Amino acid sequence: MDVRLAEEYVHILENELAAIDPDISHIIRYEEEKQARKIILIPSESFAPQAVREALGSVFNNVYAEGYPPLRMTRDEEELVLDFSHQLAYYRRYADRRFYKGVEYVHFLETLAQRRVAKCFANERVPAEQIYVNVQPLSGAAANLAVYDALLEPGDTIMGMDLFQGGHLTHGSELNISGRRYKVVSYGVDPVTERLNYDKIMELAQEYRPRLIIAGYTSYSWAPNWEKFREIADAVGAYLMADIAHTAGLVVAGAHPSPVGIADVIIFTTHKTICGPRGAVILTTDEELAERIDAAVFPGIQGGPHTNKFAAIAVAFKIAQTDVFRRLQHKIVENAKALAEAFQKRGIKVAYGGTDTHLLVLDLRSIKSDTGFPLRGEIAARLLDIAGIIVNKNTIPGDEMTPLASGIRLGTPWVTQRGLDAEEMDEIADIMTEVLVNIKPFRYHGREHELPRGKIELSVLQRATRRVADLVERIPIYRPSRKSGYPHYCFLPGSRRKPLFEGQEARGKGQGARDDLP
């Protein structure tokens, strides 16, 4: 036994991050501060509860477990799943389907995650015991790819929403493997109403006869009519896949129509409105499809699953069964509607005419500039970020290039988790509107083409930054524990940049990057 090595290595095993790698520790602390001090309106982001993050960082991170839990165990009720005497005796006698041994406790995690997911998505059409769940996909993109691999042959036709009008990259974009492996037909919105026209989608399906139809979006802000899509799929003999990556939490809470019992396959991510870890889940009510999907995930696309993620998903879906989670999801939708109305009354157009989900997209073309150049989403998002409001650029109907997107996408999960209401949605819209209408768009010639840019009066940006800071100070949940200055934050008291030579002297002492940390 190498006692000396063991005694020395225990320092690495047991010491905290700040002692082992202070650089990474500082970066994490800066990120924590950013998340507390800024207004985050990214619809695909939410704040995972401490219990979820604790499970994600557990010792299950150390375990490799290719394969799946015992079939018998996956059909047990949750109470029997947690009967350790029963399950471990069975495991010792019959082992399991995995390629590694010593994974008995992984079985408990994965099975609990599956059963809790099924319970959350059960409805009047389908009971929990008829829902087959795979919690192993590493992301929504991986889940989509696994479904395609399970249901299709290369060269088959898929039909999803156009990327520029609200669809997702993995629904057939030429930039994605889905657009290279399969023939793609895209549907969009009506050019007048900016809403889905199901008669037109039916005509498109009948013309091209897709093998798979995908419903579910990343920026189209209205709930799909699942029954209409089922009718279209049946008319052409297609599978129907519901991609509810964005709206899964709303579905669980009854704040959004459920595709369970209507679609052949449902996929969703676990880190958006579910408020869990980064991962994905595939559901089906067809046992034969479930077997094909399982084989497509492993060994078809992935190897060893992230077993620590099973723990975090199980915790997230225990939380999702609570009344407070359901109320949160309904409030998320209410806040999105309130935010949309607040912009509309200030004269800024909301793409697609509004929202009944957790997100909305602003049409920046409705903001007229005296420079004669259009305001682009990238420029708007950059300046709003400096002011303390985080959004993302997004294409809207009529756009042809992502770099020149005319929209910015907003979502309300994060701000709702922090306790904000309709009154604060109006205030956020007012701050954002002041910034947006004061941006002076222009262009300059880059190396290859013209680049959109924007200018704004410093006083406008300073005022917006102070208003965001004042709003954050009133937020009761997840308050900032400290306040860094420059270069992390600008235009706020205490954030003035240091004189050049003073800053150089500090950096020479190895302190310049961290001298504002407590």
Coordinates of C-alpha atoms in Angstrom, one line a residue:
M1 CA 0.0 0.0 0.0
D2 CA 1.4 3.4 -1.0
V3 CA 0.4 5.3 2.1
R4 CA 2.4 8.3 1.2
L5 CA 0.6 8.8 -2.1
A6 CA -2.8 8.2 -0.5
E7 CA -2.1 10.8 2.2
E8 CA -0.9 13.3 -0.4
Y9 CA -3.8 12.6 -2.8
V10 CA -6.4 13.0 -0.1
H11 CA -5.7 16.7 -0.2
I12 CA -7.0 16.7 -3.8
L13 CA -9.9 14.5 -3.0
E14 CA -11.2 16.4 0.0
N15 CA -10.3 20.0 -0.5
E16 CA -12.8 22.6 -1.7
L17 CA -12.7 24.1 -5.2
A18 CA -11.4 27.5 -4.0
A19 CA -8.3 25.8 -2.6
I20 CA -7.7 23.5 -5.6
D21 CA -8.5 25.9 -8.4
P22 CA -9.1 29.5 -7.3
D23 CA -9.4 30.7 -10.9
I24 CA -12.4 28.5 -11.6
S25 CA -13.9 29.3 -8.2
H26 CA -13.7 33.0 -8.9
I27 CA -15.4 32.5 -12.3
I28 CA -18.2 30.6 -10.8
R29 CA -18.7 33.3 -8.1
Y30 CA -18.8 35.9 -10.8
E31 CA -21.5 33.9 -12.7
E32 CA -23.5 33.5 -9.5
E33 CA -23.4 37.3 -9.1
K34 CA -24.4 37.9 -12.7
Q35 CA -27.4 35.6 -12.3
A36 CA -28.5 37.5 -9.2
R37 CA -27.8 41.0 -10.5
K38 CA -29.2 40.8 -14.0
I39 CA -32.7 40.4 -15.4
I40 CA -32.6 37.1 -17.4
L41 CA -35.2 36.8 -20.1
I42 CA -33.8 33.8 -22.0
P43 CA -36.9 31.5 -22.4
S44 CA -34.7 28.4 -22.5
E45 CA -33.2 29.2 -19.1
S46 CA -34.4 28.7 -15.6
F47 CA -32.9 28.5 -12.1
A48 CA -32.4 24.9 -10.9
P49 CA -33.3 24.5 -7.2
Q50 CA -30.5 23.8 -4.8
A51 CA -31.8 20.2 -4.3
V52 CA -31.5 19.5 -8.0
R53 CA -27.9 20.9 -8.2
E54 CA -27.0 18.9 -5.1
A55 CA -28.1 15.7 -6.7
L56 CA -26.4 16.6 -9.9
G57 CA -23.1 17.1 -8.1
S58 CA -23.4 13.8 -6.1
V59 CA -21.0 10.8 -6.1
F60 CA -23.2 9.3 -8.9
N61 CA -20.9 11.4 -11.2
N62 CA -18.3 8.6 -10.6
V63 CA -20.4 5.7 -11.8
Y64 CA -20.5 4.2 -15.3
A65 CA -23.7 2.3 -16.2
E66 CA -24.2 1.4 -19.9
G67 CA -27.5 -0.1 -20.5
Y68 CA -30.9 0.1 -18.8
P69 CA -32.4 -0.9 -15.4
P70 CA -34.2 -4.3 -15.1
L71 CA -37.5 -4.3 -17.1
R72 CA -39.4 -5.7 -14.1
M73 CA -38.2 -2.8 -11.9
T74 CA -39.2 -0.1 -14.5
R75 CA -42.9 -1.2 -14.3
D76 CA -43.0 -1.3 -10.5
E77 CA -44.9 1.4 -8.6
E78 CA -42.7 4.0 -6.8
E79 CA -43.3 2.4 -3.4
L80 CA -42.1 -1.0 -4.6
V81 CA -39.2 0.6 -6.4
L82 CA -38.0 2.0 -3.1
D83 CA -38.3 -1.4 -1.3
F84 CA -34.6 -1.9 -1.0
S85 CA -34.9 -5.4 0.6
H86 CA -37.0 -6.6 -2.3
Q87 CA -35.1 -4.9 -5.1
L88 CA -31.6 -5.8 -3.9
A89 CA -32.4 -9.4 -3.2
Y90 CA -33.7 -9.6 -6.8
Y91 CA -30.6 -7.9 -8.1
R92 CA -28.3 -10.3 -6.3
R93 CA -30.2 -13.3 -7.7
Y94 CA -30.9 -12.2 -11.3
A95 CA -28.4 -9.3 -11.9
D96 CA -29.5 -6.8 -14.6
R97 CA -29.2 -5.7 -18.3
R98 CA -26.2 -3.4 -17.8
F99 CA -22.7 -4.0 -19.0
Y100 CA -21.2 -3.0 -15.7
K101 CA -21.8 -4.4 -12.3
G102 CA -22.0 -2.4 -9.0
V103 CA -24.7 -0.3 -10.5
E104 CA -27.6 -1.4 -8.3
Y105 CA -28.2 2.1 -6.9
V106 CA -28.2 3.6 -10.4
H107 CA -31.3 1.3 -11.1
F108 CA -33.1 3.1 -8.3
L109 CA -32.3 6.5 -9.6
E110 CA -33.2 5.8 -13.2
T111 CA -36.4 4.0 -12.4
L112 CA -37.5 6.7 -10.0
A113 CA -36.9 9.3 -12.6
Q114 CA -38.9 7.3 -15.2
R115 CA -41.8 6.7 -12.9
R116 CA -42.0 10.3 -11.7
V117 CA -41.9 11.6 -15.2
A118 CA -44.7 9.2 -16.2
K119 CA -46.7 10.3 -13.3
C120 CA -46.3 14.0 -14.2
F121 CA -47.4 13.4 -17.8
A122 CA -50.3 11.0 -17.2
N123 CA -53.6 12.5 -18.2
E124 CA -57.2 11.5 -18.8
R125 CA -56.2 9.8 -22.1
V126 CA -53.2 7.8 -20.8
P127 CA -52.4 6.5 -17.3
A128 CA -48.8 6.6 -16.0
E129 CA -48.3 2.9 -16.3
Q130 CA -48.8 3.1 -20.1
I131 CA -46.2 5.8 -20.6
Y132 CA -42.7 4.6 -21.5
V133 CA -39.9 6.9 -20.5
N134 CA -36.2 7.2 -21.5
V135 CA -34.3 9.6 -19.4
Q136 CA -30.8 9.0 -20.9
P137 CA -30.6 11.5 -23.8
L138 CA -27.9 14.0 -23.1
S139 CA -29.7 16.9 -24.8
G140 CA -32.8 17.8 -26.8
A141 CA -30.8 17.5 -30.0
A142 CA -29.6 14.0 -29.0
A143 CA -33.2 13.0 -28.2
N144 CA -34.5 14.2 -31.6
L145 CA -31.7 12.4 -33.4
A146 CA -32.5 9.2 -31.5
V147 CA -36.2 9.4 -32.4
Y148 CA -35.3 9.9 -36.1
D149 CA -32.9 7.0 -36.0
A150 CA -35.6 4.8 -34.4
L151 CA -38.4 5.7 -36.8
L152 CA -36.8 6.6 -40.1
E153 CA -34.4 5.4 -42.8
P154 CA -31.9 7.8 -44.4
G155 CA -33.6 9.7 -47.2
D156 CA -37.1 9.6 -45.6
T157 CA -39.0 12.8 -45.6
I158 CA -39.6 14.8 -42.4
M159 CA -41.7 17.9 -42.0
G160 CA -41.1 20.5 -39.3
M161 CA -41.5 24.2 -38.9
D162 CA -39.1 26.5 -40.8
L163 CA -36.1 27.5 -38.6
F164 CA -36.5 31.2 -39.5
Q165 CA -40.2 31.2 -38.5
G166 CA -39.9 29.5 -35.1
G167 CA -38.7 26.0 -35.7
H168 CA -35.6 24.3 -34.3
L169 CA -32.2 23.6 -35.8
T170 CA -32.8 19.8 -35.4
H171 CA -36.1 19.9 -37.2
G172 CA -34.4 19.7 -40.6
S173 CA -32.1 22.7 -41.0
E174 CA -29.5 22.2 -43.7
L175 CA -26.9 23.1 -41.1
N176 CA -27.9 20.2 -38.9
I177 CA -27.4 16.4 -39.5
S178 CA -31.2 16.2 -39.7
G179 CA -31.2 18.3 -42.8
R180 CA -28.5 16.3 -44.4
R181 CA -29.7 12.8 -43.6
Y182 CA -33.3 13.2 -44.4
K183 CA -35.4 15.0 -47.0
V184 CA -36.9 18.1 -45.4
V185 CA -40.2 19.9 -46.0
S186 CA -40.8 23.0 -43.9
Y187 CA -44.1 24.6 -42.9
G188 CA -44.4 28.2 -41.7
V189 CA -46.9 30.8 -40.6
D190 CA -49.5 32.6 -42.6
P191 CA -47.9 35.8 -43.9
V192 CA -50.9 37.8 -42.9
T193 CA -52.0 36.4 -39.5
E194 CA -48.5 35.1 -38.5
R195 CA -50.3 32.0 -37.1
L196 CA -50.2 28.4 -38.1
N197 CA -52.6 27.6 -40.9
Y198 CA -53.5 24.0 -40.5
D199 CA -55.2 23.7 -43.8
K200 CA -52.0 24.8 -45.5
I201 CA -50.0 22.3 -43.5
M202 CA -52.4 19.6 -44.5
E203 CA -51.9 20.5 -48.2
L204 CA -48.1 20.4 -47.8
A205 CA -48.3 17.1 -46.1
Q206 CA -50.5 15.6 -48.7
E207 CA -48.1 16.8 -51.4
Y208 CA -44.9 15.5 -49.9
R209 CA -46.1 12.6 -47.8
P210 CA -43.6 12.9 -45.0
R211 CA -42.7 9.9 -42.8
L212 CA -42.5 12.1 -39.7
I213 CA -44.2 15.3 -38.8
I214 CA -42.7 17.5 -36.0
A215 CA -44.8 19.9 -34.0
G216 CA -43.2 22.1 -31.3
Y217 CA -41.1 25.2 -31.5
T218 CA -38.3 27.4 -30.1
S219 CA -39.8 30.9 -30.8
Y220 CA -43.3 30.5 -32.3
S221 CA -45.2 31.7 -29.3
W222 CA -48.6 29.9 -29.5
A223 CA -49.5 26.4 -28.4
P224 CA -49.9 23.8 -31.2
N225 CA -53.2 22.2 -31.9
W226 CA -52.2 18.6 -31.2
E227 CA -55.5 17.2 -32.5
K228 CA -55.0 19.0 -35.8
F229 CA -51.5 17.7 -36.2
R230 CA -52.7 14.2 -35.4
E231 CA -55.3 14.5 -38.1
I232 CA -52.7 15.7 -40.6
A233 CA -50.3 12.9 -39.7
D234 CA -53.0 10.2 -40.0
A235 CA -54.1 11.5 -43.4
V236 CA -50.6 10.8 -44.8
G237 CA -49.6 7.8 -42.7
A238 CA -46.9 9.8 -40.8
Y239 CA -45.6 9.5 -37.3
L240 CA -46.3 12.6 -35.1
M241 CA -43.5 13.8 -32.9
A242 CA -44.2 16.5 -30.3
D243 CA -41.1 18.6 -29.4
I244 CA -42.1 20.2 -26.1
A245 CA -38.6 21.1 -25.0
H246 CA -39.7 24.6 -24.2
T247 CA -43.1 23.9 -22.7
A248 CA -42.8 20.7 -20.8
G249 CA -43.2 22.4 -17.4
L250 CA -46.3 24.2 -18.6
V251 CA -47.7 20.8 -19.8
V252 CA -47.1 19.2 -16.5
A253 CA -48.9 22.0 -14.7
G254 CA -51.8 22.1 -17.1
A255 CA -50.9 25.6 -18.4
H256 CA -50.4 24.2 -21.9
P257 CA -52.2 21.5 -23.9
S258 CA -50.6 18.0 -23.6
P259 CA -49.6 15.9 -26.6
V260 CA -49.5 12.7 -24.5
G261 CA -52.0 10.2 -25.9
I262 CA -52.0 12.1 -29.2
A263 CA -48.5 12.2 -30.5
D264 CA -46.6 9.0 -31.2
V265 CA -43.5 10.3 -29.6
I266 CA -42.8 13.3 -27.3
I267 CA -39.4 14.7 -26.5
F268 CA -38.5 17.5 -24.0
T269 CA -35.5 18.9 -22.2
T270 CA -35.3 19.0 -18.5
H271 CA -33.6 22.4 -17.9
K272 CA -36.1 24.9 -19.4
T273 CA -39.5 25.2 -17.8
I274 CA -39.0 21.9 -15.9
C275 CA -36.3 23.8 -14.0
G276 CA -34.1 20.7 -13.7
P277 CA -30.6 19.7 -14.9
R278 CA -29.5 19.9 -18.5
G279 CA -30.8 16.8 -20.2
A280 CA -33.7 15.4 -22.2
V281 CA -36.4 12.8 -22.0
I282 CA -38.3 10.8 -24.7
L283 CA -41.9 9.5 -24.1
T284 CA -44.1 7.2 -26.0
T285 CA -47.2 5.2 -25.2
D286 CA -46.3 2.5 -27.8
E287 CA -44.3 -0.4 -26.3
E288 CA -42.8 -1.4 -29.6
L289 CA -41.7 2.2 -30.4
A290 CA -40.3 2.4 -26.9
E291 CA -38.0 -0.6 -27.5
R292 CA -36.8 0.9 -30.8
I293 CA -36.2 4.3 -29.1
D294 CA -34.2 2.7 -26.3
A295 CA -32.0 0.9 -28.8
A296 CA -31.5 4.1 -30.7
V297 CA -30.4 6.0 -27.6
F298 CA -28.1 3.1 -26.4
P299 CA -26.2 1.7 -28.1
G300 CA -27.3 3.6 -31.2
I301 CA -26.2 7.1 -30.4
Q302 CA -24.8 7.3 -26.9
G303 CA -22.6 5.2 -24.6
G304 CA -22.6 5.5 -20.8
P305 CA -25.3 7.8 -19.5
H306 CA -24.8 10.6 -17.1
T307 CA -26.0 8.8 -14.0
N308 CA -25.8 11.8 -11.8
K309 CA -28.3 13.4 -14.1
F310 CA -30.8 10.7 -13.3
A311 CA -30.7 11.8 -9.7
A312 CA -31.3 15.4 -10.6
I313 CA -34.1 14.6 -13.0
A314 CA -35.8 12.5 -10.3
V315 CA -35.6 15.4 -7.9
A316 CA -36.9 17.9 -10.5
F317 CA -39.9 15.7 -11.2
K318 CA -40.7 15.2 -7.5
I319 CA -40.8 19.0 -7.3
A320 CA -42.9 19.1 -10.5
Q321 CA -45.6 17.2 -8.6
T322 CA -46.1 20.0 -6.1
D323 CA -48.8 22.7 -6.1
V324 CA -46.3 25.5 -6.0
F325 CA -44.6 24.2 -9.2
R326 CA -48.0 24.2 -10.9
R327 CA -48.8 27.7 -9.7
L328 CA -45.3 28.9 -10.9
Q329 CA -45.9 27.6 -14.4
H330 CA -49.3 29.3 -14.7
K331 CA -47.7 32.5 -13.4
I332 CA -44.9 32.2 -16.1
V333 CA -47.6 32.3 -18.8
E334 CA -49.4 35.2 -17.1
N335 CA -46.2 37.1 -17.0
A336 CA -45.4 36.4 -20.6
K337 CA -48.8 37.7 -21.6
A338 CA -48.3 40.8 -19.4
L339 CA -44.9 41.5 -20.9
A340 CA -46.3 41.2 -24.5
E341 CA -49.1 43.6 -23.7
A342 CA -46.7 46.0 -22.1
F343 CA -44.6 46.2 -25.3
Q344 CA -47.7 46.4 -27.5
K345 CA -49.0 49.4 -25.6
R346 CA -45.7 51.1 -26.1
G347 CA -45.9 50.7 -29.8
I348 CA -43.5 47.8 -30.2
K349 CA -44.8 44.9 -32.3
V350 CA -44.8 41.4 -30.8
A351 CA -44.2 38.8 -33.5
Y352 CA -47.0 36.3 -34.1
G353 CA -49.4 38.7 -32.5
G354 CA -48.8 37.7 -28.9
T355 CA -48.3 34.6 -26.8
D356 CA -50.0 32.0 -24.7
T357 CA -46.8 30.3 -23.6
H358 CA -43.7 31.3 -21.7
L359 CA -42.1 33.3 -24.5
L360 CA -42.5 36.2 -26.9
V361 CA -40.5 37.7 -29.7
L362 CA -40.2 41.4 -30.4
D363 CA -40.3 42.6 -34.0
L364 CA -37.7 45.3 -34.1
R365 CA -38.8 46.3 -37.6
S366 CA -41.6 48.2 -35.8
I367 CA -39.0 50.6 -34.3
K368 CA -38.4 53.3 -36.9
S369 CA -35.0 55.0 -36.9
D370 CA -34.0 58.4 -38.3
T371 CA -30.7 56.9 -39.6
G372 CA -32.6 54.9 -42.2
F373 CA -31.0 51.6 -41.1
P374 CA -33.0 48.8 -39.4
L375 CA -32.2 47.8 -35.8
R376 CA -31.0 44.2 -35.7
G377 CA -31.5 41.7 -32.9
E378 CA -27.8 41.2 -32.3
I379 CA -27.2 44.9 -31.6
A380 CA -30.3 45.2 -29.4
A381 CA -29.3 42.2 -27.4
R382 CA -25.7 43.6 -26.9
L383 CA -26.9 46.9 -25.6
L384 CA -29.6 45.5 -23.4
D385 CA -27.0 43.1 -21.9
I386 CA -24.8 46.1 -20.9
A387 CA -27.9 47.6 -19.3
G388 CA -28.4 44.4 -17.3
I389 CA -31.2 42.7 -19.3
I390 CA -30.3 39.4 -21.0
V391 CA -32.1 38.4 -24.2
N392 CA -31.2 36.7 -27.4
K393 CA -31.5 37.7 -31.1
N394 CA -34.0 35.7 -33.0
T395 CA -35.2 35.4 -36.6
I396 CA -38.9 36.2 -37.3
P397 CA -41.0 35.6 -40.4
G398 CA -39.5 37.6 -43.3
D399 CA -35.9 37.2 -42.1
E400 CA -33.5 35.3 -44.4
M401 CA -30.2 35.4 -42.5
T402 CA -29.6 34.6 -38.8
P403 CA -26.9 37.3 -38.4
L404 CA -29.4 39.9 -39.6
A405 CA -32.2 38.6 -37.4
S406 CA -34.9 41.3 -36.8
G407 CA -36.2 40.0 -33.5
I408 CA -35.2 39.5 -29.9
R409 CA -36.7 36.6 -28.0
L410 CA -37.9 37.0 -24.4
G411 CA -39.1 34.5 -21.8
T412 CA -40.4 34.7 -18.3
P413 CA -39.4 31.5 -16.4
W414 CA -36.4 33.0 -14.6
V415 CA -38.0 36.3 -13.6
T416 CA -41.1 34.5 -12.4
Q417 CA -39.0 32.2 -10.2
R418 CA -37.6 35.3 -8.6
G419 CA -41.1 36.5 -7.7
L420 CA -41.7 39.2 -10.3
D421 CA -45.3 39.9 -11.3
A422 CA -47.3 41.9 -14.0
E423 CA -46.2 45.2 -12.4
E424 CA -42.5 44.3 -12.9
M425 CA -43.2 43.1 -16.4
D426 CA -44.5 46.5 -17.2
E427 CA -41.4 48.1 -15.7
I428 CA -39.0 45.8 -17.6
A429 CA -40.8 46.6 -20.8
D430 CA -40.5 50.3 -20.1
I431 CA -36.7 50.0 -19.4
M432 CA -36.2 48.0 -22.6
T433 CA -38.3 50.3 -24.7
E434 CA -36.3 53.3 -23.6
V435 CA -33.1 51.5 -24.7
L436 CA -34.5 50.1 -28.0
V437 CA -36.0 53.4 -29.3
N438 CA -32.9 55.3 -28.5
I439 CA -30.5 53.0 -30.5
K440 CA -29.2 54.6 -33.7
P441 CA -28.5 51.8 -36.1
F442 CA -25.8 52.1 -38.7
R443 CA -23.5 49.9 -40.8
Y444 CA -19.9 49.8 -41.7
H445 CA -17.9 47.7 -44.2
G446 CA -16.2 44.7 -42.7
R447 CA -13.7 42.4 -44.4
E448 CA -16.3 40.6 -46.5
H449 CA -19.6 42.5 -46.1
E450 CA -21.5 45.2 -44.3
L451 CA -21.9 44.8 -40.5
P452 CA -24.9 46.1 -38.6
R453 CA -24.1 48.2 -35.5
G454 CA -25.8 50.7 -33.2
K455 CA -25.0 53.7 -31.1
I456 CA -26.8 55.0 -28.0
E457 CA -26.4 58.0 -25.8
L458 CA -24.4 57.1 -22.7
S459 CA -27.0 58.8 -20.5
V460 CA -29.7 56.5 -21.8
L461 CA -27.6 53.4 -21.0
Q462 CA -26.7 54.7 -17.6
R463 CA -30.3 55.4 -16.7
A464 CA -31.4 52.0 -17.9
T465 CA -28.6 50.3 -15.9
R466 CA -29.6 52.1 -12.7
R467 CA -33.2 51.2 -13.2
V468 CA -32.3 47.5 -13.6
A469 CA -30.2 47.7 -10.5
D470 CA -33.0 49.3 -8.5
L471 CA -35.4 46.6 -9.7
V472 CA -33.0 43.8 -8.7
E473 CA -32.6 45.4 -5.2
R474 CA -36.4 44.9 -4.7
I475 CA -36.4 41.2 -5.8
P476 CA -37.0 39.0 -2.8
I477 CA -35.6 35.8 -4.2
Y478 CA -31.9 35.0 -4.9
R479 CA -30.5 38.4 -3.8
P480 CA -26.9 39.2 -4.8
S481 CA -24.5 38.4 -2.0
R482 CA -21.9 40.8 -3.2
K483 CA -21.4 43.5 -5.8
S484 CA -18.4 43.6 -8.0
G485 CA -17.3 46.7 -9.9
Y486 CA -15.5 47.3 -13.1
P487 CA -14.8 45.5 -15.4
H488 CA -17.8 43.2 -14.5
Y489 CA -20.4 46.0 -14.2
C490 CA -20.5 49.4 -15.8
F491 CA -22.4 52.7 -15.1
L492 CA -23.1 51.9 -11.4
P493 CA -21.8 53.4 -8.2
G494 CA -18.4 51.8 -7.4
S495 CA -18.0 50.4 -10.9
R496 CA -15.8 53.2 -12.3
R497 CA -12.8 52.0 -14.1
K498 CA -9.5 52.5 -12.3
P499 CA -6.8 54.9 -13.7
L500 CA -4.5 53.2 -16.2
F501 CA -1.4 53.2 -14.1
E502 CA -3.2 52.2 -10.9
G503 CA -4.7 49.2 -12.8
Q504 CA -1.4 48.2 -14.2
E505 CA 0.2 48.3 -10.8
A506 CA -2.5 46.0 -9.4
R507 CA -2.1 43.6 -12.3
G508 CA 1.6 43.6 -11.7
K509 CA 0.9 42.3 -8.2
G510 CA -1.3 39.5 -9.6
Q511 CA -4.5 41.1 -8.2
G512 CA -6.0 43.0 -11.1
A513 CA -8.6 40.3 -12.0
R514 CA -9.9 39.7 -8.5
D515 CA -9.4 42.8 -6.4
D516 CA -13.1 43.3 -6.1
L517 CA -13.7 39.9 -4.6
P518 CA -14.4 39.7 -0.9

